[in-house]
mmCIF file of C-alpha atoms in Angstrom:
data_model
loop_
_atom_site.group_PDB
_atom_site.id
_atom_site.type_symbol
_atom_site.label_atom_id
_atom_site.label_comp_id
_atom_site.label_asym_id
_atom_site.label_seq_id
_atom_site.Cartn_x
_atom_site.Cartn_y
_atom_site.Cartn_z
ATOM 1 C CA MET O 1 -107.281 33.143 -56.011
ATOM 2 C CA LYS O 2 -104.908 35.118 -53.943
ATOM 3 C CA THR O 3 -101.272 35.754 -54.779
ATOM 4 C CA TYR O 4 -98.625 35.740 -52.081
ATOM 5 C CA LYS O 5 -95.038 36.883 -52.423
ATOM 6 C CA LEU O 6 -93.893 34.149 -50.106
ATOM 7 C CA LEU O 7 -95.629 31.084 -48.785
ATOM 8 C CA ARG O 8 -94.337 29.273 -45.704
ATOM 9 C CA PHE O 9 -94.906 25.598 -46.340
ATOM 10 C CA THR O 10 -95.514 23.690 -43.134
ATOM 11 C CA ILE O 11 -96.176 20.108 -42.136
ATOM 12 C CA LEU O 12 -96.180 16.794 -43.965
ATOM 13 C CA LEU O 13 -98.502 16.286 -46.935
ATOM 14 C CA PHE O 14 -101.967 14.924 -46.542
ATOM 15 C CA PHE O 15 -101.202 11.214 -46.401
ATOM 16 C CA ILE O 16 -103.121 10.035 -49.451
ATOM 17 C CA PHE O 17 -100.853 12.079 -51.723
ATOM 18 C CA ILE O 18 -97.536 11.072 -50.152
ATOM 19 C CA SER O 19 -95.492 9.140 -52.721
ATOM 20 C CA LEU O 20 -92.895 6.878 -51.199
ATOM 21 C CA ASN O 21 -89.646 6.684 -53.099
ATOM 22 C CA CYS O 22 -86.485 4.710 -53.415
ATOM 23 C CA SER O 23 -83.435 6.737 -52.405
ATOM 24 C CA ASP O 24 -80.028 6.105 -53.880
ATOM 25 C CA PRO O 25 -77.496 5.279 -51.147
ATOM 26 C CA THR O 26 -75.074 7.802 -52.622
ATOM 27 C CA GLU O 27 -75.483 11.432 -51.585
ATOM 28 C CA PRO O 28 -77.242 13.506 -54.269
ATOM 29 C CA PRO O 29 -75.298 16.191 -56.128
ATOM 30 C CA PRO O 30 -75.034 19.460 -54.166
ATOM 31 C CA ASP O 31 -77.058 22.635 -54.545
ATOM 32 C CA ASP O 32 -74.766 24.425 -56.991
ATOM 33 C CA ASN O 33 -77.060 26.845 -58.798
ATOM 34 C CA GLN O 34 -74.894 29.704 -60.002
ATOM 35 C CA TYR O 35 -76.920 30.538 -63.077
ATOM 36 C CA LEU O 36 -80.706 30.914 -63.016
ATOM 37 C CA LYS O 37 -82.161 33.025 -60.211
ATOM 38 C CA TYR O 38 -85.924 33.462 -59.922
ATOM 39 C CA GLU O 39 -88.316 35.864 -58.270
ATOM 40 C CA TRP O 40 -91.159 33.659 -57.006
ATOM 41 C CA THR O 41 -94.876 34.258 -56.544
ATOM 42 C CA ILE O 42 -97.451 31.696 -55.464
ATOM 43 C CA ASP O 43 -101.122 31.329 -56.432
ATOM 44 C CA THR O 44 -103.665 29.036 -54.794
ATOM 45 C CA LEU O 45 -106.018 26.810 -56.791
ATOM 46 C CA LYS O 46 -109.492 26.040 -55.432
ATOM 47 C CA ASN O 47 -112.839 25.052 -56.785
ATOM 48 C CA PRO O 48 -116.009 26.973 -55.806
ATOM 49 C CA ASN O 49 -116.738 24.564 -52.943
ATOM 50 C CA GLY O 50 -113.360 25.216 -51.373
ATOM 51 C CA TYR O 51 -111.760 21.878 -52.192
ATOM 52 C CA GLY O 52 -108.026 21.902 -52.707
ATOM 53 C CA VAL O 53 -106.726 20.950 -56.141
ATOM 54 C CA VAL O 54 -103.867 18.617 -57.036
ATOM 55 C CA PRO O 55 -102.161 20.197 -60.111
ATOM 56 C CA TRP O 56 -101.204 16.888 -61.704
ATOM 57 C CA SER O 57 -100.196 18.178 -65.154
ATOM 58 C CA ILE O 58 -99.309 21.517 -66.716
ATOM 59 C CA TRP O 59 -98.734 22.729 -70.271
ATOM 60 C CA GLY O 60 -98.624 26.103 -71.981
ATOM 61 C CA SER O 61 -98.166 27.615 -75.424
ATOM 62 C CA SER O 62 -96.566 30.734 -73.911
ATOM 63 C CA ASP O 63 -95.998 32.347 -70.529
ATOM 64 C CA SER O 64 -99.339 34.128 -70.972
ATOM 65 C CA SER O 65 -101.391 31.005 -71.764
ATOM 66 C CA VAL O 66 -100.861 28.027 -69.462
ATOM 67 C CA PHE O 67 -103.254 25.175 -68.600
ATOM 68 C CA ILE O 68 -103.378 22.955 -65.528
ATOM 69 C CA ALA O 69 -105.170 19.599 -65.350
ATOM 70 C CA GLY O 70 -105.788 17.744 -62.109
ATOM 71 C CA PHE O 71 -108.431 16.826 -59.582
ATOM 72 C CA ASN O 72 -109.845 18.170 -56.343
ATOM 73 C CA LEU O 73 -110.089 16.474 -52.971
ATOM 74 C CA ALA O 74 -113.635 15.381 -53.767
ATOM 75 C CA GLY O 75 -112.177 13.262 -56.577
ATOM 76 C CA GLN O 76 -113.470 15.441 -59.413
ATOM 77 C CA GLY O 77 -111.513 16.670 -62.425
ATOM 78 C CA GLU O 78 -110.320 20.275 -62.553
ATOM 79 C CA LEU O 79 -108.927 22.521 -65.301
ATOM 80 C CA PHE O 80 -107.403 25.986 -64.870
ATOM 81 C CA HIS O 81 -106.032 28.565 -67.320
ATOM 82 C CA TRP O 82 -103.439 31.304 -66.793
ATOM 83 C CA ASP O 83 -104.121 34.320 -69.029
ATOM 84 C CA GLY O 84 -100.949 36.195 -68.159
ATOM 85 C CA THR O 85 -102.512 37.892 -65.142
ATOM 86 C CA ILE O 86 -104.660 35.475 -63.137
ATOM 87 C CA TRP O 87 -105.626 31.809 -62.964
ATOM 88 C CA ASN O 88 -109.188 31.108 -64.090
ATOM 89 C CA ARG O 89 -111.064 27.903 -63.357
ATOM 90 C CA VAL O 90 -112.262 26.509 -66.711
ATOM 91 C CA THR O 91 -113.541 23.103 -65.583
ATOM 92 C CA PRO O 92 -116.399 22.012 -67.885
ATOM 93 C CA ASP O 93 -119.608 20.436 -66.606
ATOM 94 C CA LEU O 94 -119.838 17.170 -68.546
ATOM 95 C CA GLY O 95 -122.848 15.787 -66.713
ATOM 96 C CA PHE O 96 -120.890 12.964 -65.053
ATOM 97 C CA ASN O 97 -117.980 12.477 -62.657
ATOM 98 C CA TYR O 98 -114.547 12.457 -64.245
ATOM 99 C CA GLU O 99 -110.869 13.092 -63.590
ATOM 100 C CA VAL O 100 -108.164 14.616 -65.810
ATOM 101 C CA LEU O 101 -104.520 13.654 -65.412
ATOM 102 C CA SER O 102 -102.649 15.130 -68.381
ATOM 103 C CA VAL O 103 -102.800 18.209 -70.588
ATOM 104 C CA PHE O 104 -100.909 18.880 -73.824
ATOM 105 C CA GLY O 105 -101.369 21.126 -76.823
ATOM 106 C CA PHE O 106 -100.024 22.844 -79.896
ATOM 107 C CA SER O 107 -101.334 26.398 -79.504
ATOM 108 C CA GLU O 108 -103.530 28.366 -77.133
ATOM 109 C CA ASN O 109 -106.514 27.375 -79.297
ATOM 110 C CA GLU O 110 -105.734 23.660 -79.591
ATOM 111 C CA VAL O 111 -105.257 21.952 -76.242
ATOM 112 C CA TYR O 112 -106.087 18.392 -75.168
ATOM 113 C CA ALA O 113 -106.761 16.972 -71.708
ATOM 114 C CA VAL O 114 -107.089 13.254 -70.994
ATOM 115 C CA GLY O 115 -108.465 11.298 -68.079
ATOM 116 C CA SER O 116 -111.337 9.047 -67.114
ATOM 117 C CA LYS O 117 -115.079 9.008 -66.912
ATOM 118 C CA LEU O 118 -115.712 7.556 -63.448
ATOM 119 C CA ILE O 119 -118.449 4.934 -63.156
ATOM 120 C CA VAL O 120 -119.390 3.340 -59.845
ATOM 121 C CA ASP O 121 -121.626 0.287 -59.581
ATOM 122 C CA THR O 122 -120.358 -2.385 -57.202
ATOM 123 C CA VAL O 123 -116.799 -1.204 -57.927
ATOM 124 C CA LEU O 124 -115.169 1.785 -59.613
ATOM 125 C CA HIS O 125 -114.765 1.586 -63.401
ATOM 126 C CA THR O 126 -113.082 4.019 -65.767
ATOM 127 C CA GLU O 127 -113.725 4.893 -69.395
ATOM 128 C CA ALA O 128 -111.344 6.764 -71.681
ATOM 129 C CA LEU O 129 -111.970 10.514 -71.798
ATOM 130 C CA ILE O 130 -110.337 13.109 -74.054
ATOM 131 C CA LEU O 131 -111.311 16.779 -74.052
ATOM 132 C CA LYS O 132 -110.293 19.331 -76.679
ATOM 133 C CA TYR O 133 -110.120 23.090 -76.117
ATOM 134 C CA ASN O 134 -110.736 25.149 -79.265
ATOM 135 C CA GLY O 135 -110.015 28.574 -77.811
ATOM 136 C CA ILE O 136 -113.585 29.013 -76.578
ATOM 137 C CA SER O 137 -114.705 25.872 -74.748
ATOM 138 C CA TRP O 138 -113.821 22.274 -73.931
ATOM 139 C CA GLN O 139 -115.500 19.612 -76.052
ATOM 140 C CA ARG O 140 -115.519 15.853 -75.545
ATOM 141 C CA GLU O 141 -113.819 13.848 -78.306
ATOM 142 C CA ASN O 142 -115.437 10.757 -79.824
ATOM 143 C CA LEU O 143 -113.483 7.631 -78.840
ATOM 144 C CA PRO O 144 -113.693 3.865 -79.126
ATOM 145 C CA LEU O 145 -114.581 2.391 -75.734
ATOM 146 C CA GLY O 146 -111.567 1.792 -73.502
ATOM 147 C CA SER O 147 -110.079 2.209 -70.036
ATOM 148 C CA GLY O 148 -109.153 5.558 -68.505
ATOM 149 C CA LEU O 149 -106.197 7.585 -69.760
ATOM 150 C CA LYS O 150 -103.227 9.132 -67.951
ATOM 151 C CA PHE O 151 -100.864 10.520 -70.616
ATOM 152 C CA ILE O 152 -101.030 12.404 -73.913
ATOM 153 C CA TYR O 153 -98.325 13.542 -76.348
ATOM 154 C CA GLY O 154 -98.114 14.467 -80.014
ATOM 155 C CA ARG O 155 -95.572 15.629 -82.583
ATOM 156 C CA ASN O 156 -98.160 17.739 -84.430
ATOM 157 C CA PRO O 157 -101.955 18.257 -84.430
ATOM 158 C CA SER O 158 -102.396 15.472 -86.988
ATOM 159 C CA ASP O 159 -100.569 12.790 -84.998
ATOM 160 C CA ILE O 160 -101.404 12.536 -81.281
ATOM 161 C CA TRP O 161 -101.131 9.598 -78.876
ATOM 162 C CA ALA O 162 -102.773 8.891 -75.512
ATOM 163 C CA CYS O 163 -102.512 5.963 -73.102
ATOM 164 C CA GLY O 164 -103.293 4.887 -69.564
ATOM 165 C CA TYR O 165 -104.926 2.076 -67.657
ATOM 166 C CA TYR O 166 -105.027 -1.530 -68.866
ATOM 167 C CA GLY O 167 -105.385 -1.583 -72.598
ATOM 168 C CA ALA O 168 -104.353 -0.341 -76.005
ATOM 169 C CA PRO O 169 -103.115 3.201 -76.634
ATOM 170 C CA TYR O 170 -105.146 5.682 -78.672
ATOM 171 C CA ARG O 171 -103.913 7.534 -81.731
ATOM 172 C CA ARG O 172 -105.443 10.543 -83.481
ATOM 173 C CA ILE O 173 -104.842 10.932 -87.205
ATOM 174 C CA ASN O 174 -106.762 13.403 -89.369
ATOM 175 C CA ASN O 175 -109.254 14.263 -86.616
ATOM 176 C CA GLN O 176 -110.162 10.655 -85.813
ATOM 177 C CA TRP O 177 -109.178 8.622 -82.744
ATOM 178 C CA PHE O 178 -108.616 4.877 -82.968
ATOM 179 C CA LYS O 179 -106.960 2.169 -80.887
ATOM 180 C CA VAL O 180 -103.530 0.829 -81.769
ATOM 181 C CA PRO O 181 -103.126 -2.896 -80.982
ATOM 182 C CA PHE O 182 -100.583 -3.481 -78.225
ATOM 183 C CA ASP O 183 -98.794 -6.682 -77.234
ATOM 184 C CA GLU O 184 -100.774 -7.973 -74.240
ATOM 185 C CA ARG O 185 -98.016 -10.487 -73.407
ATOM 186 C CA LYS O 186 -100.446 -13.399 -73.335
ATOM 187 C CA TYR O 187 -97.618 -15.886 -73.045
ATOM 188 C CA LEU O 188 -97.502 -15.161 -69.309
ATOM 189 C CA GLY O 189 -100.641 -17.176 -68.815
ATOM 190 C CA LEU O 190 -104.326 -16.771 -68.125
ATOM 191 C CA MET O 191 -103.689 -14.990 -64.820
ATOM 192 C CA SER O 192 -101.766 -12.128 -66.423
ATOM 193 C CA ILE O 193 -103.537 -8.801 -66.931
ATOM 194 C CA SER O 194 -103.279 -6.122 -69.607
ATOM 195 C CA PRO O 195 -100.404 -3.704 -69.018
ATOM 196 C CA SER O 196 -100.771 -0.208 -67.642
ATOM 197 C CA LEU O 197 -99.281 2.165 -70.212
ATOM 198 C CA GLY O 198 -97.255 5.357 -69.855
ATOM 199 C CA PRO O 199 -95.584 7.717 -69.770
ATOM 200 C CA LEU O 200 -95.012 8.183 -73.488
ATOM 201 C CA TYR O 201 -93.037 10.359 -75.915
ATOM 202 C CA VAL O 202 -93.476 10.909 -79.662
ATOM 203 C CA ALA O 203 -90.237 11.762 -81.479
ATOM 204 C CA PRO O 204 -90.038 14.186 -84.437
ATOM 205 C CA ASN O 205 -89.493 11.225 -86.787
ATOM 206 C CA GLY O 206 -92.844 9.742 -85.700
ATOM 207 C CA GLU O 207 -91.496 6.920 -83.540
ATOM 208 C CA VAL O 208 -93.409 6.421 -80.292
ATOM 209 C CA PHE O 209 -91.734 5.471 -77.023
ATOM 210 C CA ILE O 210 -93.859 4.166 -74.182
ATOM 211 C CA MET O 211 -93.326 2.715 -70.718
ATOM 212 C CA ASN O 212 -95.594 -0.177 -69.749
ATOM 213 C CA GLU O 213 -96.015 -2.094 -66.523
ATOM 214 C CA PHE O 214 -97.835 -5.329 -65.862
ATOM 215 C CA TYR O 215 -98.099 -7.951 -63.143
ATOM 216 C CA ASP O 216 -97.400 -11.563 -64.038
ATOM 217 C CA TYR O 217 -100.193 -12.969 -61.870
ATOM 218 C CA LYS O 218 -103.081 -11.281 -60.132
ATOM 219 C CA GLU O 219 -102.722 -13.451 -57.032
ATOM 220 C CA TYR O 220 -99.126 -12.409 -56.394
ATOM 221 C CA PRO O 221 -98.895 -8.662 -56.980
ATOM 222 C CA ASP O 222 -95.502 -8.283 -55.295
ATOM 223 C CA THR O 223 -93.497 -8.186 -58.526
ATOM 224 C CA ALA O 224 -94.079 -6.580 -61.901
ATOM 225 C CA MET O 225 -92.308 -6.211 -65.231
ATOM 226 C CA PHE O 226 -91.586 -2.688 -66.453
ATOM 227 C CA TYR O 227 -90.833 -2.224 -70.174
ATOM 228 C CA PHE O 228 -89.530 0.550 -72.402
ATOM 229 C CA THR O 229 -91.083 -0.065 -75.823
ATOM 230 C CA LYS O 230 -90.867 1.592 -79.243
ATOM 231 C CA TYR O 231 -93.516 1.779 -81.971
ATOM 232 C CA SER O 232 -92.018 2.098 -85.454
ATOM 233 C CA ASN O 233 -93.232 1.083 -88.914
ATOM 234 C CA GLY O 234 -96.444 -0.370 -87.511
ATOM 235 C CA SER O 235 -94.934 -2.689 -84.895
ATOM 236 C CA TRP O 236 -93.862 -2.663 -81.239
ATOM 237 C CA GLN O 237 -90.354 -3.506 -80.056
ATOM 238 C CA ASP O 238 -89.188 -3.821 -76.442
ATOM 239 C CA LEU O 239 -85.949 -1.870 -76.012
ATOM 240 C CA ASP O 240 -85.349 -2.394 -72.288
ATOM 241 C CA SER O 241 -86.987 -3.910 -69.223
ATOM 242 C CA CYS O 242 -86.616 -4.371 -65.488
ATOM 243 C CA ARG O 243 -88.359 -6.429 -62.845
ATOM 244 C CA LEU O 244 -89.893 -4.404 -60.035
ATOM 245 C CA VAL O 245 -90.174 -5.823 -56.541
ATOM 246 C CA ASN O 246 -92.577 -4.289 -54.030
ATOM 247 C CA ILE O 247 -90.963 -3.979 -50.615
ATOM 248 C CA ASP O 248 -93.442 -2.757 -47.993
ATOM 249 C CA GLY O 249 -95.541 -1.397 -50.836
ATOM 250 C CA ILE O 250 -92.644 0.482 -52.443
ATOM 251 C CA PRO O 251 -91.656 -0.571 -55.991
ATOM 252 C CA THR O 252 -87.894 -0.965 -56.366
ATOM 253 C CA GLY O 253 -85.626 -1.921 -59.238
ATOM 254 C CA PHE O 254 -86.304 0.806 -61.818
ATOM 255 C CA SER O 255 -83.780 1.030 -64.665
ATOM 256 C CA PHE O 256 -85.522 4.071 -66.164
ATOM 257 C CA GLY O 257 -88.112 6.600 -65.024
ATOM 258 C CA ASN O 258 -91.750 5.763 -64.418
ATOM 259 C CA LYS O 259 -93.393 9.190 -63.942
ATOM 260 C CA ALA O 260 -92.686 11.327 -67.016
ATOM 261 C CA MET O 261 -90.729 11.457 -70.289
ATOM 262 C CA TYR O 262 -89.344 14.300 -72.377
ATOM 263 C CA GLY O 263 -87.267 14.078 -75.523
ATOM 264 C CA ILE O 264 -85.298 16.033 -78.089
ATOM 265 C CA ASN O 265 -85.342 13.214 -80.638
ATOM 266 C CA GLU O 266 -85.274 9.411 -80.769
ATOM 267 C CA ASN O 267 -81.642 9.413 -79.591
ATOM 268 C CA GLU O 268 -82.039 11.830 -76.692
ATOM 269 C CA ILE O 269 -84.862 10.987 -74.313
ATOM 270 C CA TYR O 270 -85.140 11.719 -70.595
ATOM 271 C CA SER O 271 -87.314 9.948 -68.038
ATOM 272 C CA VAL O 272 -87.873 10.622 -64.338
ATOM 273 C CA GLY O 273 -89.384 8.739 -61.434
ATOM 274 C CA ASN O 274 -88.771 6.978 -58.155
ATOM 275 C CA ARG O 275 -85.064 6.420 -58.579
ATOM 276 C CA GLY O 276 -83.969 9.620 -60.316
ATOM 277 C CA LEU O 277 -83.458 11.061 -63.786
ATOM 278 C CA PHE O 278 -82.330 8.850 -66.664
ATOM 279 C CA LYS O 279 -81.083 9.604 -70.181
ATOM 280 C CA PHE O 280 -81.588 7.366 -73.221
ATOM 281 C CA ASP O 281 -78.976 7.760 -75.994
ATOM 282 C CA GLY O 282 -80.677 5.590 -78.589
ATOM 283 C CA ASN O 283 -79.259 2.389 -77.130
ATOM 284 C CA ASN O 284 -79.130 2.484 -73.329
ATOM 285 C CA TRP O 285 -80.554 4.244 -70.290
ATOM 286 C CA THR O 286 -78.112 5.914 -67.871
ATOM 287 C CA LEU O 287 -78.903 7.272 -64.411
ATOM 288 C CA THR O 288 -77.890 10.921 -64.789
ATOM 289 C CA THR O 289 -78.890 12.719 -61.601
ATOM 290 C CA TRP O 290 -80.948 12.108 -58.469
ATOM 291 C CA ASP O 291 -82.087 13.599 -55.168
ATOM 292 C CA ASP O 292 -83.329 12.242 -51.863
ATOM 293 C CA PHE O 293 -86.906 12.355 -53.183
ATOM 294 C CA LEU O 294 -88.596 11.244 -56.387
ATOM 295 C CA TYR O 295 -88.957 13.356 -59.525
ATOM 296 C CA ARG O 296 -92.483 13.715 -60.944
ATOM 297 C CA ASP O 297 -92.226 15.709 -64.169
ATOM 298 C CA ILE O 298 -89.739 16.877 -66.796
ATOM 299 C CA LYS O 299 -90.036 19.379 -69.676
ATOM 300 C CA GLY O 300 -87.794 21.620 -71.752
ATOM 301 C CA THR O 301 -87.744 24.918 -73.626
ATOM 302 C CA PRO O 302 -86.827 25.749 -77.245
ATOM 303 C CA GLU O 303 -83.629 27.228 -75.758
ATOM 304 C CA LYS O 304 -82.773 23.654 -74.669
ATOM 305 C CA LEU O 305 -83.110 24.271 -70.951
ATOM 306 C CA ILE O 306 -84.614 21.133 -69.402
ATOM 307 C CA PHE O 307 -86.285 21.199 -65.971
ATOM 308 C CA THR O 308 -87.366 18.435 -63.625
ATOM 309 C CA VAL O 309 -89.338 18.815 -60.393
ATOM 310 C CA GLY O 310 -90.306 16.502 -57.569
ATOM 311 C CA ASP O 311 -91.093 16.003 -53.926
ATOM 312 C CA HIS O 312 -89.910 18.227 -51.070
ATOM 313 C CA GLY O 313 -89.487 21.255 -53.328
ATOM 314 C CA THR O 314 -86.998 19.622 -55.683
ATOM 315 C CA ILE O 315 -86.070 21.589 -58.831
ATOM 316 C CA ARG O 316 -83.218 20.846 -61.230
ATOM 317 C CA TYR O 317 -82.367 22.116 -64.692
ATOM 318 C CA PHE O 318 -79.923 21.065 -67.390
ATOM 319 C CA ASN O 319 -77.715 23.879 -68.676
ATOM 320 C CA GLY O 320 -76.208 21.886 -71.527
ATOM 321 C CA SER O 321 -73.446 20.257 -69.528
ATOM 322 C CA SER O 322 -74.728 19.432 -66.034
ATOM 323 C CA TRP O 323 -77.872 19.208 -63.923
ATOM 324 C CA ILE O 324 -78.068 22.193 -61.580
ATOM 325 C CA ARG O 325 -80.136 22.153 -58.404
ATOM 326 C CA ILE O 326 -82.261 25.165 -57.483
ATOM 327 C CA GLY O 327 -82.589 24.991 -53.722
ATOM 328 C CA ASP O 328 -85.054 27.833 -53.130
ATOM 329 C CA PHE O 329 -87.733 25.433 -51.829
ATOM 330 C CA GLY O 330 -85.470 22.694 -50.509
ATOM 331 C CA SER O 331 -86.295 23.466 -46.877
ATOM 332 C CA TYR O 332 -90.063 23.258 -47.389
ATOM 333 C CA ILE O 333 -92.225 20.152 -47.082
ATOM 334 C CA VAL O 334 -94.064 20.577 -50.380
ATOM 335 C CA ASP O 335 -94.378 18.309 -53.410
ATOM 336 C CA PHE O 336 -93.982 19.593 -56.958
ATOM 337 C CA TYR O 337 -96.166 17.565 -59.335
ATOM 338 C CA SER O 338 -95.741 19.292 -62.690
ATOM 339 C CA VAL O 339 -93.613 21.861 -64.505
ATOM 340 C CA MET O 340 -93.868 24.107 -67.571
ATOM 341 C CA PRO O 341 -90.736 26.175 -68.317
ATOM 342 C CA PHE O 342 -90.254 29.081 -70.710
ATOM 343 C CA LYS O 343 -87.226 31.205 -71.553
ATOM 344 C CA ASP O 344 -87.648 33.680 -68.684
ATOM 345 C CA GLU O 345 -90.476 32.136 -66.631
ATOM 346 C CA ILE O 346 -91.409 28.821 -65.077
ATOM 347 C CA PHE O 347 -94.697 27.427 -63.736
ATOM 348 C CA ILE O 348 -94.723 24.589 -61.191
ATOM 349 C CA GLY O 349 -97.803 22.744 -59.938
ATOM 350 C CA ALA O 350 -97.435 22.235 -56.168
ATOM 351 C CA TYR O 351 -99.443 20.507 -53.461
ATOM 352 C CA GLN O 352 -99.197 20.738 -49.676
ATOM 353 C CA LEU O 353 -101.556 19.951 -46.803
ATOM 354 C CA GLY O 354 -104.738 19.669 -48.866
ATOM 355 C CA VAL O 355 -104.108 22.789 -50.955
ATOM 356 C CA GLY O 356 -102.881 23.138 -54.536
ATOM 357 C CA TYR O 357 -100.648 25.969 -55.688
ATOM 358 C CA VAL O 358 -98.880 27.286 -58.741
ATOM 359 C CA VAL O 359 -95.318 28.362 -58.019
ATOM 360 C CA HIS O 360 -94.489 30.980 -60.650
ATOM 361 C CA GLY O 361 -90.902 32.060 -61.205
ATOM 362 C CA LYS O 362 -89.537 34.943 -63.257
ATOM 363 C CA VAL O 363 -85.828 35.137 -64.023
ATOM 364 C CA LYS O 364 -84.147 37.932 -62.093
ATOM 365 C CA LYS O 365 -82.639 40.515 -64.410
#
């Protein structure tokens, strides 16, 4: 992998990774970054066959140990690790095709990646897949059979949750994974299908918050219900909902984010997605900030700096009172898929024209 001091991003993204979004008719807040200034470097991510990599998810225990999970343009899962100097490809050979869509951990020696085992007969099927890194290698976790996974989050190593396509979420307690029954909303009739779950957030008090989307009827997939649901004391409770309407293939009507969640506690949760960035105060969601393009990820630091990234080089951070836009990449046609911030550094997973990158920023002194 080759590091460049500056990368000139060029034309529109390869079409299969373009994500259409719903713009707010009001102009987005201006580029008013007067605080954090970064020195940027850019690394490319490729597999040995030269395929570009989509850096779908990123997590790190420190600025010298960061993991990326994603997939290459051949549709195969990829994992990379930053050791403080270079990015190393650490993708395990599992003996079958798979993808990984989320990575999360608790230390550099306890990291989890979730995704799907890909099975093709007459159609494509997915099976739940969870990998654990123990500081030496990735090992496959034993799971009850279920559909593929897209999200993982935990409050500590003894209480971890994962969820994804069409089915019940998984929970890990005392080194064992099991399924947690989820309301399948059977009252909608025989033509309803199991909801697609995620993103999710686990609060310090153990409560679990999860988005879930489902279509009322398979024959009419132009509308869907989107729920914000809480798991507490062994039961699920819907806290909010909105009906999504597909207009020319674009879902509209979001009342909270559909791409990622990050929280401080059960009364301060943030979500991002097609419409913008929302904040939950324990009772209601409020649209807090937005740009012309969708946000894809959101994470924070122990210093309570919260960052969100999205399409067309969008970066914003919360300084405790307002959301500040960093416009360093605003003129480039590049999509930011994932973010991992630290006190003085930030890592952003980027994709443009069939090539995956890591945009690495260090705070200017």
